[in-house]
Coordinates of C-alpha atoms in Angstrom, one line a residue:
Chain A
X1 CA 87.8 42.8 52.2
X2 CA 91.6 42.9 52.1
X3 CA 94.2 40.6 53.6
X4 CA 93.5 40.0 57.3
X5 CA 95.7 38.1 59.6
X6 CA 95.1 37.9 63.3
X7 CA 98.4 36.3 63.9
X8 CA 99.2 35.0 67.4
X9 CA 102.9 35.5 67.6
X10 CA 103.2 32.7 70.2
X11 CA 101.9 30.3 67.5
X12 CA 104.4 31.4 64.9
X13 CA 107.4 29.5 63.7
X14 CA 110.1 30.4 61.3
X15 CA 109.7 27.7 58.6
X16 CA 110.8 27.0 55.1
X17 CA 107.9 27.3 52.5
X18 CA 108.2 23.6 51.6
X19 CA 108.0 22.6 55.2
X20 CA 104.9 24.8 55.8
X21 CA 103.2 23.1 52.9
X22 CA 104.3 19.6 54.0
X23 CA 103.0 20.3 57.4
X24 CA 99.7 21.6 56.0
X25 CA 99.3 18.4 54.0
X26 CA 100.0 16.4 57.1
X27 CA 97.2 18.0 59.1
X28 CA 94.8 17.6 56.2
X29 CA 95.1 13.9 57.0
X30 CA 95.8 12.4 53.6
X31 CA 95.4 8.7 52.9
X32 CA 97.7 8.4 50.0
X33 CA 100.7 10.5 49.0
X34 CA 102.5 9.7 45.7
X35 CA 105.2 11.9 44.2
X36 CA 108.5 12.0 42.4
X37 CA 111.1 14.5 43.5
X38 CA 112.0 17.4 41.2
X39 CA 113.6 20.8 42.0
X40 CA 112.2 23.0 43.5
X41 CA 109.4 20.8 44.8
X42 CA 111.8 18.2 46.4
X43 CA 111.7 19.6 50.0
X44 CA 108.0 19.2 50.2
X45 CA 108.0 15.5 49.5
X46 CA 111.2 15.0 51.5
X47 CA 109.5 16.5 54.5
X48 CA 106.4 14.4 53.9
X49 CA 108.6 11.2 53.7
X50 CA 110.1 12.2 57.0
X51 CA 106.7 12.6 58.6
X52 CA 105.8 9.1 57.3
X53 CA 109.1 7.6 58.6
X54 CA 108.5 9.2 62.0
X55 CA 104.9 7.8 62.1
X56 CA 103.4 11.3 62.2
X57 CA 100.7 10.6 59.5
X58 CA 98.4 7.8 60.4
X59 CA 96.3 5.8 58.0
X60 CA 98.4 7.0 55.1
X61 CA 100.4 5.2 52.4
X62 CA 103.4 6.9 50.7
X63 CA 103.9 5.4 47.3
X64 CA 107.4 5.7 45.8
X65 CA 107.2 5.8 42.0
X66 CA 109.6 6.0 39.1
X67 CA 108.1 9.1 37.4
X68 CA 105.6 11.9 37.7
X69 CA 103.3 10.0 35.2
X70 CA 103.2 7.1 37.7
X71 CA 102.9 9.4 40.7
X72 CA 99.6 10.8 39.4
X73 CA 98.4 7.5 37.9
X74 CA 98.8 5.9 41.3
X75 CA 96.5 8.6 42.7
X76 CA 93.9 7.9 40.1
X77 CA 93.3 4.5 41.5
X78 CA 93.7 5.6 45.1
X79 CA 91.3 8.5 44.8
X80 CA 88.8 6.2 43.0
X81 CA 89.1 3.9 46.0
X82 CA 88.0 6.8 48.2
X83 CA 91.4 8.0 49.5
X84 CA 92.2 11.7 50.2
X85 CA 95.2 12.0 47.9
X86 CA 98.2 14.4 47.6
X87 CA 101.0 15.0 45.2
X88 CA 103.4 17.8 44.4
X89 CA 105.5 18.6 41.3
X90 CA 106.8 21.3 39.0
X91 CA 107.9 22.1 35.5
X92 CA 108.9 19.0 33.4
X93 CA 107.3 16.8 36.0
X94 CA 104.0 18.5 35.6
X95 CA 104.2 18.4 31.8
X96 CA 104.9 14.6 32.1
X97 CA 101.6 14.3 34.0
X98 CA 99.7 16.1 31.2
X99 CA 97.7 13.0 30.1
X100 CA 96.9 11.9 33.6
X101 CA 95.7 15.4 34.6
X102 CA 92.8 15.0 32.1
X103 CA 92.0 11.6 33.6
X104 CA 91.9 12.8 37.2
X105 CA 89.6 15.7 36.2
X106 CA 87.4 13.6 33.9
X107 CA 86.9 11.0 36.6
X108 CA 86.1 13.8 39.0
X109 CA 88.7 12.8 41.6
X110 CA 89.4 15.6 44.1
X111 CA 93.2 15.2 44.2
X112 CA 95.1 18.2 45.5
X113 CA 98.6 18.9 44.2
X114 CA 101.1 21.6 45.0
X115 CA 103.0 23.1 42.1
X116 CA 106.3 24.8 43.0
X117 CA 106.2 26.8 39.8
X118 CA 109.3 26.6 37.6
X119 CA 110.2 27.5 34.0
X120 CA 110.1 24.7 31.4
X121 CA 112.9 23.4 29.2
X122 CA 114.6 23.9 26.8
X123 CA 116.8 25.7 27.7
X124 CA 116.9 24.0 31.1
X125 CA 116.1 26.4 33.8
X126 CA 115.2 25.5 37.4
X127 CA 114.0 29.0 38.5
X128 CA 110.5 30.4 38.8
X129 CA 107.9 31.4 36.3
X130 CA 104.3 30.2 35.7
X131 CA 104.7 28.5 32.3
X132 CA 104.4 25.0 33.8
X133 CA 101.0 25.3 35.4
X134 CA 99.6 27.9 32.9
X135 CA 100.3 25.3 30.2
X136 CA 98.0 22.9 32.0
X137 CA 95.1 25.4 32.3
X138 CA 92.7 23.4 30.0
X139 CA 93.1 20.1 31.9
X140 CA 90.1 20.7 34.2
X141 CA 92.1 21.4 37.4
X142 CA 91.2 24.3 39.7
X143 CA 94.3 26.5 39.9
X144 CA 95.1 28.9 42.7
X145 CA 98.2 31.0 43.2
X146 CA 99.7 32.0 46.6
X147 CA 101.4 35.2 47.5
X148 CA 103.5 34.1 50.5
X149 CA 104.1 31.1 52.8
X150 CA 101.1 31.6 55.1
X151 CA 98.8 31.7 52.1
X152 CA 100.2 28.6 50.3
X153 CA 100.0 26.7 53.6
X154 CA 96.4 27.8 54.3
X155 CA 95.4 27.3 50.7
X156 CA 96.2 23.6 51.0
X157 CA 93.2 23.1 53.3
X158 CA 91.0 25.4 51.3
X159 CA 91.8 23.4 48.1
X160 CA 90.6 20.2 49.7
X161 CA 87.5 21.9 50.9
X162 CA 86.6 23.1 47.5
X163 CA 87.8 20.1 45.5
X164 CA 85.8 17.6 47.7
X165 CA 82.6 19.7 47.7
X166 CA 79.8 17.6 46.3
X167 CA 78.9 20.3 43.8
X168 CA 82.5 20.5 42.6
X169 CA 84.4 17.2 42.7
X170 CA 87.3 18.5 40.7
X171 CA 91.1 18.3 41.4
X172 CA 93.0 21.4 42.5
X173 CA 96.5 22.7 42.0
X174 CA 97.8 25.1 44.6
X175 CA 100.7 27.0 43.0
X176 CA 103.6 28.6 44.9
X177 CA 106.6 30.3 43.2
X178 CA 109.5 27.9 43.1
X179 CA 112.5 29.0 45.3
X180 CA 110.9 32.4 46.0
X181 CA 108.3 30.7 48.2
X182 CA 109.4 27.0 48.3
X183 CA 112.9 27.7 49.7
X184 CA 112.4 30.9 51.7
X185 CA 112.0 31.0 55.4
X186 CA 109.3 33.2 56.8
X187 CA 107.5 33.6 60.1
X188 CA 104.4 31.4 59.7
X189 CA 101.6 29.9 61.7
X190 CA 101.9 26.2 60.8
X191 CA 98.3 25.0 60.1
X192 CA 96.7 24.0 63.3
X193 CA 95.5 20.4 63.6
X194 CA 92.5 21.0 65.8
X195 CA 91.3 23.9 63.6
X196 CA 91.8 21.9 60.4
X197 CA 89.8 19.0 61.9
X198 CA 87.0 21.5 62.5
X199 CA 87.3 23.1 59.0
X200 CA 87.9 20.0 56.8
X201 CA 85.6 17.0 57.4
X202 CA 86.8 13.6 56.3
X203 CA 86.4 12.9 52.6
X204 CA 83.3 10.9 51.8
X205 CA 83.2 9.9 48.2
X206 CA 79.9 9.4 46.5
X207 CA 81.3 6.3 44.7
X208 CA 84.3 4.3 45.5
X209 CA 86.1 1.3 44.1
X210 CA 85.4 -1.7 46.2
X211 CA 85.6 -5.4 45.2
X212 CA 82.5 -6.2 47.3
X213 CA 80.5 -3.7 45.3
X214 CA 82.1 -3.5 41.8
X215 CA 81.6 -0.4 39.7
X216 CA 83.2 0.8 36.5
X217 CA 85.2 4.0 36.7
X218 CA 86.5 6.2 33.8
X219 CA 84.7 4.1 31.2
X220 CA 84.0 4.8 27.6
X221 CA 81.8 7.6 26.2
X222 CA 81.0 7.6 22.5
X223 CA 79.9 10.7 20.5
X224 CA 76.4 10.3 21.9
X225 CA 77.5 11.2 25.5
X226 CA 81.0 12.7 25.5
X227 CA 79.8 16.3 25.0
X228 CA 77.7 16.0 28.1
X229 CA 80.7 14.8 30.2
X230 CA 82.6 17.9 29.2
X231 CA 79.6 20.1 29.9
X232 CA 79.3 18.7 33.4
X233 CA 83.0 19.4 34.1
X234 CA 82.5 23.0 33.0
X235 CA 79.4 23.2 35.3
X236 CA 81.5 21.9 38.2
X237 CA 84.0 24.7 37.5
X238 CA 81.2 27.2 37.5
X239 CA 80.1 25.8 40.8
X240 CA 83.6 26.1 42.2
X241 CA 83.5 30.0 41.8
X242 CA 81.2 30.6 44.8
X243 CA 82.6 27.6 46.7
X244 CA 86.2 29.1 46.6
X245 CA 84.8 32.3 48.1
X246 CA 82.9 30.3 50.7
X247 CA 86.0 28.2 51.6
X248 CA 88.0 31.4 52.1
X249 CA 85.3 33.0 54.3
X250 CA 84.8 29.9 56.4
X251 CA 88.6 29.7 56.8
X252 CA 88.6 33.2 58.0
X253 CA 85.9 32.4 60.6
X254 CA 87.8 29.5 62.0
X255 CA 91.5 30.5 61.6
X256 CA 91.3 34.3 61.5
X257 CA 93.2 34.6 58.2
X258 CA 92.0 35.8 54.9
X259 CA 93.7 36.5 51.6
X260 CA 90.8 37.0 49.2
X261 CA 88.7 34.2 47.7
X262 CA 88.9 34.4 43.9
X263 CA 90.7 37.7 43.9
X264 CA 91.9 40.3 46.4
X265 CA 92.2 44.1 45.9
X266 CA 94.5 46.6 47.4
X267 CA 94.0 50.4 47.0
X268 CA 91.7 49.9 44.0
X269 CA 88.7 52.0 45.0
X270 CA 89.9 55.3 43.4
X271 CA 92.8 53.8 41.4
X272 CA 93.4 55.2 37.9
X273 CA 96.1 52.5 37.2
X274 CA 95.5 48.9 38.3
X275 CA 98.2 46.3 38.1
X276 CA 97.0 42.7 38.2
X277 CA 99.2 39.7 38.9
X278 CA 99.4 36.2 40.5
X279 CA 101.8 34.7 43.0
X280 CA 104.7 36.2 44.9
X281 CA 105.0 39.1 42.5
X282 CA 101.8 40.4 44.2
X283 CA 103.9 41.1 47.4
X284 CA 106.4 43.3 45.4
X285 CA 103.5 45.2 43.8
X286 CA 102.0 45.8 47.2
X287 CA 105.2 47.6 48.3
X288 CA 105.3 49.6 45.0
X289 CA 101.7 50.7 45.5
X290 CA 102.5 51.9 49.0
X291 CA 105.5 53.8 47.7
X292 CA 103.7 55.4 44.8
X293 CA 100.6 56.2 46.8
X294 CA 102.8 58.2 49.2
X295 CA 103.8 60.3 46.2
X296 CA 100.1 60.7 45.2
X297 CA 100.0 58.2 42.3
X298 CA 96.6 56.7 42.1
X299 CA 97.7 53.1 41.6
X300 CA 96.1 49.9 42.9
X301 CA 96.6 46.2 42.9
X302 CA 94.3 43.4 41.8
X303 CA 95.6 40.0 43.0
X304 CA 94.3 37.1 41.0
X305 CA 94.2 34.2 43.4
X306 CA 92.2 31.8 41.4
X307 CA 93.1 31.4 37.7
X308 CA 90.8 28.3 37.0
X309 CA 87.9 28.7 37.2
X310 CA 88.6 32.1 35.7
X311 CA 87.0 34.8 37.9
X312 CA 85.9 37.0 35.0
X313 CA 83.0 38.7 36.8
X314 CA 85.1 39.5 40.0
X315 CA 87.9 40.9 37.8
X316 CA 85.5 43.0 35.8
X317 CA 84.0 44.6 38.9
X318 CA 87.4 45.7 40.2
X319 CA 88.8 47.1 37.0
X320 CA 85.7 48.6 35.4
X321 CA 86.3 52.2 36.6
X322 CA 90.1 52.3 36.2
X323 CA 91.7 54.4 33.4
X324 CA 94.3 51.7 32.5
X325 CA 94.9 48.1 33.6
X326 CA 98.2 46.3 33.3
X327 CA 98.2 42.5 33.5
X328 CA 101.6 41.1 34.5
X329 CA 102.4 37.6 33.4
X330 CA 105.1 35.1 34.2
X331 CA 104.2 33.1 31.1
X332 CA 103.8 33.6 27.4
X333 CA 101.7 31.9 24.7
X334 CA 104.3 31.6 22.0
X335 CA 102.8 32.7 18.7
X336 CA 100.5 35.2 20.4
X337 CA 103.1 37.2 22.3
X338 CA 100.8 37.5 25.3
X339 CA 100.6 36.2 28.8
X340 CA 97.5 34.3 29.8
X341 CA 96.2 36.6 32.5
X342 CA 96.3 39.5 29.9
X343 CA 94.7 37.5 27.1
X344 CA 91.9 36.1 29.3
X345 CA 91.1 39.4 31.1
X346 CA 91.0 41.2 27.8
X347 CA 88.8 38.5 26.3
X348 CA 86.4 38.5 29.2
X349 CA 85.7 42.3 28.7
X350 CA 84.8 42.0 25.1
X351 CA 81.0 42.1 24.6
X352 CA 80.6 43.9 27.9
X353 CA 80.0 47.6 28.5
X354 CA 83.4 47.9 30.2
X355 CA 85.8 49.7 27.9
X356 CA 89.1 50.1 29.9
X357 CA 92.4 50.1 28.1
X358 CA 94.3 47.0 29.1
X359 CA 97.9 46.1 28.3
X360 CA 100.0 43.0 29.1
X361 CA 103.5 43.0 30.3
X362 CA 105.5 39.8 30.6
X363 CA 108.0 39.8 33.3
X364 CA 110.2 37.6 35.5
X365 CA 110.5 34.6 33.2
X366 CA 113.0 31.8 34.1
X367 CA 113.5 33.4 37.5
X368 CA 114.6 36.8 36.4
X369 CA 114.5 39.2 39.4
X370 CA 111.6 41.6 39.5
X371 CA 113.0 44.7 41.2
X372 CA 110.7 47.5 42.4
X373 CA 112.2 49.7 39.6
X374 CA 110.8 47.4 36.9
X375 CA 107.3 47.8 38.4
X376 CA 107.7 51.5 38.8
X377 CA 108.7 51.8 35.1
X378 CA 105.6 49.9 34.2
X379 CA 103.4 52.3 36.2
X380 CA 105.2 55.3 34.5
X381 CA 104.4 53.8 31.1
X382 CA 100.8 53.2 32.2
X383 CA 100.5 57.0 33.0
X384 CA 101.4 57.6 29.3
X385 CA 98.7 55.3 28.2
X386 CA 96.0 57.3 30.1
X387 CA 97.1 60.5 28.2
X388 CA 98.0 59.2 24.8
X389 CA 96.5 55.7 24.4
X390 CA 98.1 52.2 23.9
X391 CA 101.3 52.1 22.0
X392 CA 102.3 48.5 22.5
X393 CA 99.6 46.0 23.7
X394 CA 101.8 43.3 24.9
X395 CA 105.6 42.9 25.4
X396 CA 108.3 41.8 27.7
X397 CA 108.9 44.4 30.3
X398 CA 112.4 43.3 31.2
X399 CA 113.9 42.3 27.9
X400 CA 117.7 42.6 27.6
X401 CA 118.2 44.1 24.1
X402 CA 121.9 43.7 24.4
X403 CA 121.6 39.8 24.3
X404 CA 119.7 39.8 21.0
Chain B
X1 CA 69.3 7.7 31.9
X2 CA 71.6 10.5 33.1
X3 CA 75.4 10.5 33.5
X4 CA 76.6 9.8 37.0
X5 CA 79.5 11.7 38.5
X6 CA 82.7 11.0 36.6
X7 CA 80.8 8.5 34.4
X8 CA 80.8 5.8 37.2
X9 CA 78.6 3.0 36.1
X10 CA 77.6 -0.6 37.0
X11 CA 80.1 -3.3 35.8
X12 CA 79.3 -5.1 32.6
X13 CA 77.6 -2.2 31.0
X14 CA 79.7 -2.7 27.8
X15 CA 77.3 -5.5 27.0
X16 CA 74.9 -2.8 26.0
X17 CA 77.3 -1.6 23.3
X18 CA 77.0 -4.0 20.4
X19 CA 80.4 -3.5 18.9
X20 CA 79.8 -6.0 16.1
X21 CA 78.7 -3.1 14.0
X22 CA 82.3 -2.0 13.6
X23 CA 83.0 -5.2 11.5
X24 CA 84.2 -5.1 7.9
X25 CA 84.8 -8.8 7.5
X26 CA 82.7 -11.5 9.1
X27 CA 84.3 -14.9 10.1
X28 CA 82.4 -17.9 8.9
X29 CA 83.1 -21.6 9.9
X30 CA 83.4 -24.5 7.5
X31 CA 82.4 -27.2 10.0
X32 CA 83.6 -29.9 7.5
X33 CA 87.2 -28.7 8.1
X34 CA 87.0 -27.9 11.9
X35 CA 88.8 -30.3 14.2
X36 CA 87.4 -28.6 17.5
X37 CA 90.9 -27.6 18.6
X38 CA 89.5 -24.5 20.4
X39 CA 92.3 -22.2 19.3
X40 CA 89.8 -19.7 17.9
X41 CA 87.9 -19.7 21.2
X42 CA 91.2 -19.3 23.2
X43 CA 92.6 -16.5 21.0
X44 CA 89.5 -14.4 20.4
X45 CA 90.3 -11.1 22.2
X46 CA 86.6 -10.3 22.6
X47 CA 85.0 -13.5 23.9
X48 CA 83.0 -13.6 20.6
X49 CA 83.5 -17.3 20.0
X50 CA 80.9 -19.4 21.9
X51 CA 81.2 -23.1 22.5
X52 CA 78.3 -25.3 21.4
X53 CA 77.0 -28.6 22.9
X54 CA 78.3 -30.6 19.9
X55 CA 81.9 -29.5 20.5
X56 CA 82.0 -27.0 17.6
X57 CA 81.9 -23.2 18.0
X58 CA 79.9 -20.3 16.7
X59 CA 80.5 -16.6 16.5
X60 CA 78.7 -14.0 18.6
X61 CA 78.2 -11.4 15.8
X62 CA 76.9 -8.9 18.3
X63 CA 80.4 -8.4 19.6
X64 CA 82.8 -9.9 16.9
X65 CA 84.7 -6.9 15.4
X66 CA 86.1 -9.0 12.5
X67 CA 89.7 -8.8 13.6
X68 CA 90.5 -12.1 11.8
X69 CA 92.8 -13.5 14.5
X70 CA 90.7 -16.7 14.6
X71 CA 90.9 -17.2 10.8
X72 CA 94.6 -16.4 10.8
X73 CA 95.4 -18.9 13.6
X74 CA 93.1 -21.7 12.5
X75 CA 95.4 -24.7 11.6
X76 CA 92.9 -26.2 9.2
X77 CA 91.8 -23.0 7.4
X78 CA 88.3 -23.7 8.6
X79 CA 87.3 -20.0 9.0
X80 CA 86.7 -17.7 6.0
X81 CA 86.6 -13.9 6.4
X82 CA 83.7 -12.7 4.3
X83 CA 83.1 -9.1 3.3
X84 CA 80.1 -7.6 5.1
X85 CA 77.6 -6.3 2.6
X86 CA 74.3 -4.5 2.9

């Protein structure tokens, strides 16, 4: 199934990405919001503050804090007390939360947080890439990446649905490209309150902090039990794989919109060359695929919507018959010279019968524009790999040699 | 016993962990010097100093980790820290 949107134009507004997300959070009926403003996430929490000031979110507390570390820490207590919790951040703010990310996940608290993806310092750069969230991939948070405003808005409700599932109970990050999605205005159906109420039931925690019935949360585990805690977290991530698909299907039934569950494919059935990517870059590749298909180039797109848990099986099924796969990454693991989507896709094919050449191209770091031409050049290079094999496994596709 | 979601457990379960096994030095009272001032009981960070009916105190070696604060603070040097030996 590919992207499906039965959009009722009468229901559409032209809204900023941050507003669409803030509105989506509002209709998910959160009980506690705690966040610290940081570019390019600021508009989301400003809009939520405005909703609170206008009395538009009932039964909710907005906690003002002095840092991102406190923002997420406040939600640890709130979520343990049984509240549906929300935060949003980016870049340095997300890195400051690092320690608390592990606590939220380890305590199995289904907090949902929007990441307006931004490069990390130094050098200071406020523009978009995926280094901030990719650097938090091992913290035990579900990570999903949206292509456009409608998707990030709808993904918010889907994230709560998956995170709060009894078989999952893990926190989730919904990632939107900073500025490219957070500050852009697009026609969008703002998430419908009545449909969300039908889709997303009230959060009912299995255990909650209550002075009348005291319990200990986040306690100590010595070497005799720690391994089993970690095993159970991994099992929850495994459980999340089908739940993410279910949440997307159920969303489609109620709202009539679908973007893929773990992944989505476009023109991949007979594709020799498959480009894979996450986030807004997917939209650009979609256009390039249309343009090149018109010229007879057998190119397709694999959109990776869920990065954690990593959908290895779903990815393998799409790329197994291709002649070459190019993974595009807006992040780099320094010292390996590879982006994570490339590394992990490659690793997941080892020890399988699939033997497709796969290369990684890093692109669009620190907000560098990704014009159609850059993608076309990558496809051109991929054609060469089909005929004469891999020359360079991984490299920057848009490096400016003249600055070196 | 299996692990509950997120490790949630009943309060007070740390009583099951007898942390006295971490101790290198054990505090021992010299009751001839003790003036029952209660500083050791007040300052023990682990509630491992228990009052007795006669006004003196005794150590709960199940939980005393041997930190030595009691011995350090005792105004009469009535507590000796003795090396634990097998």
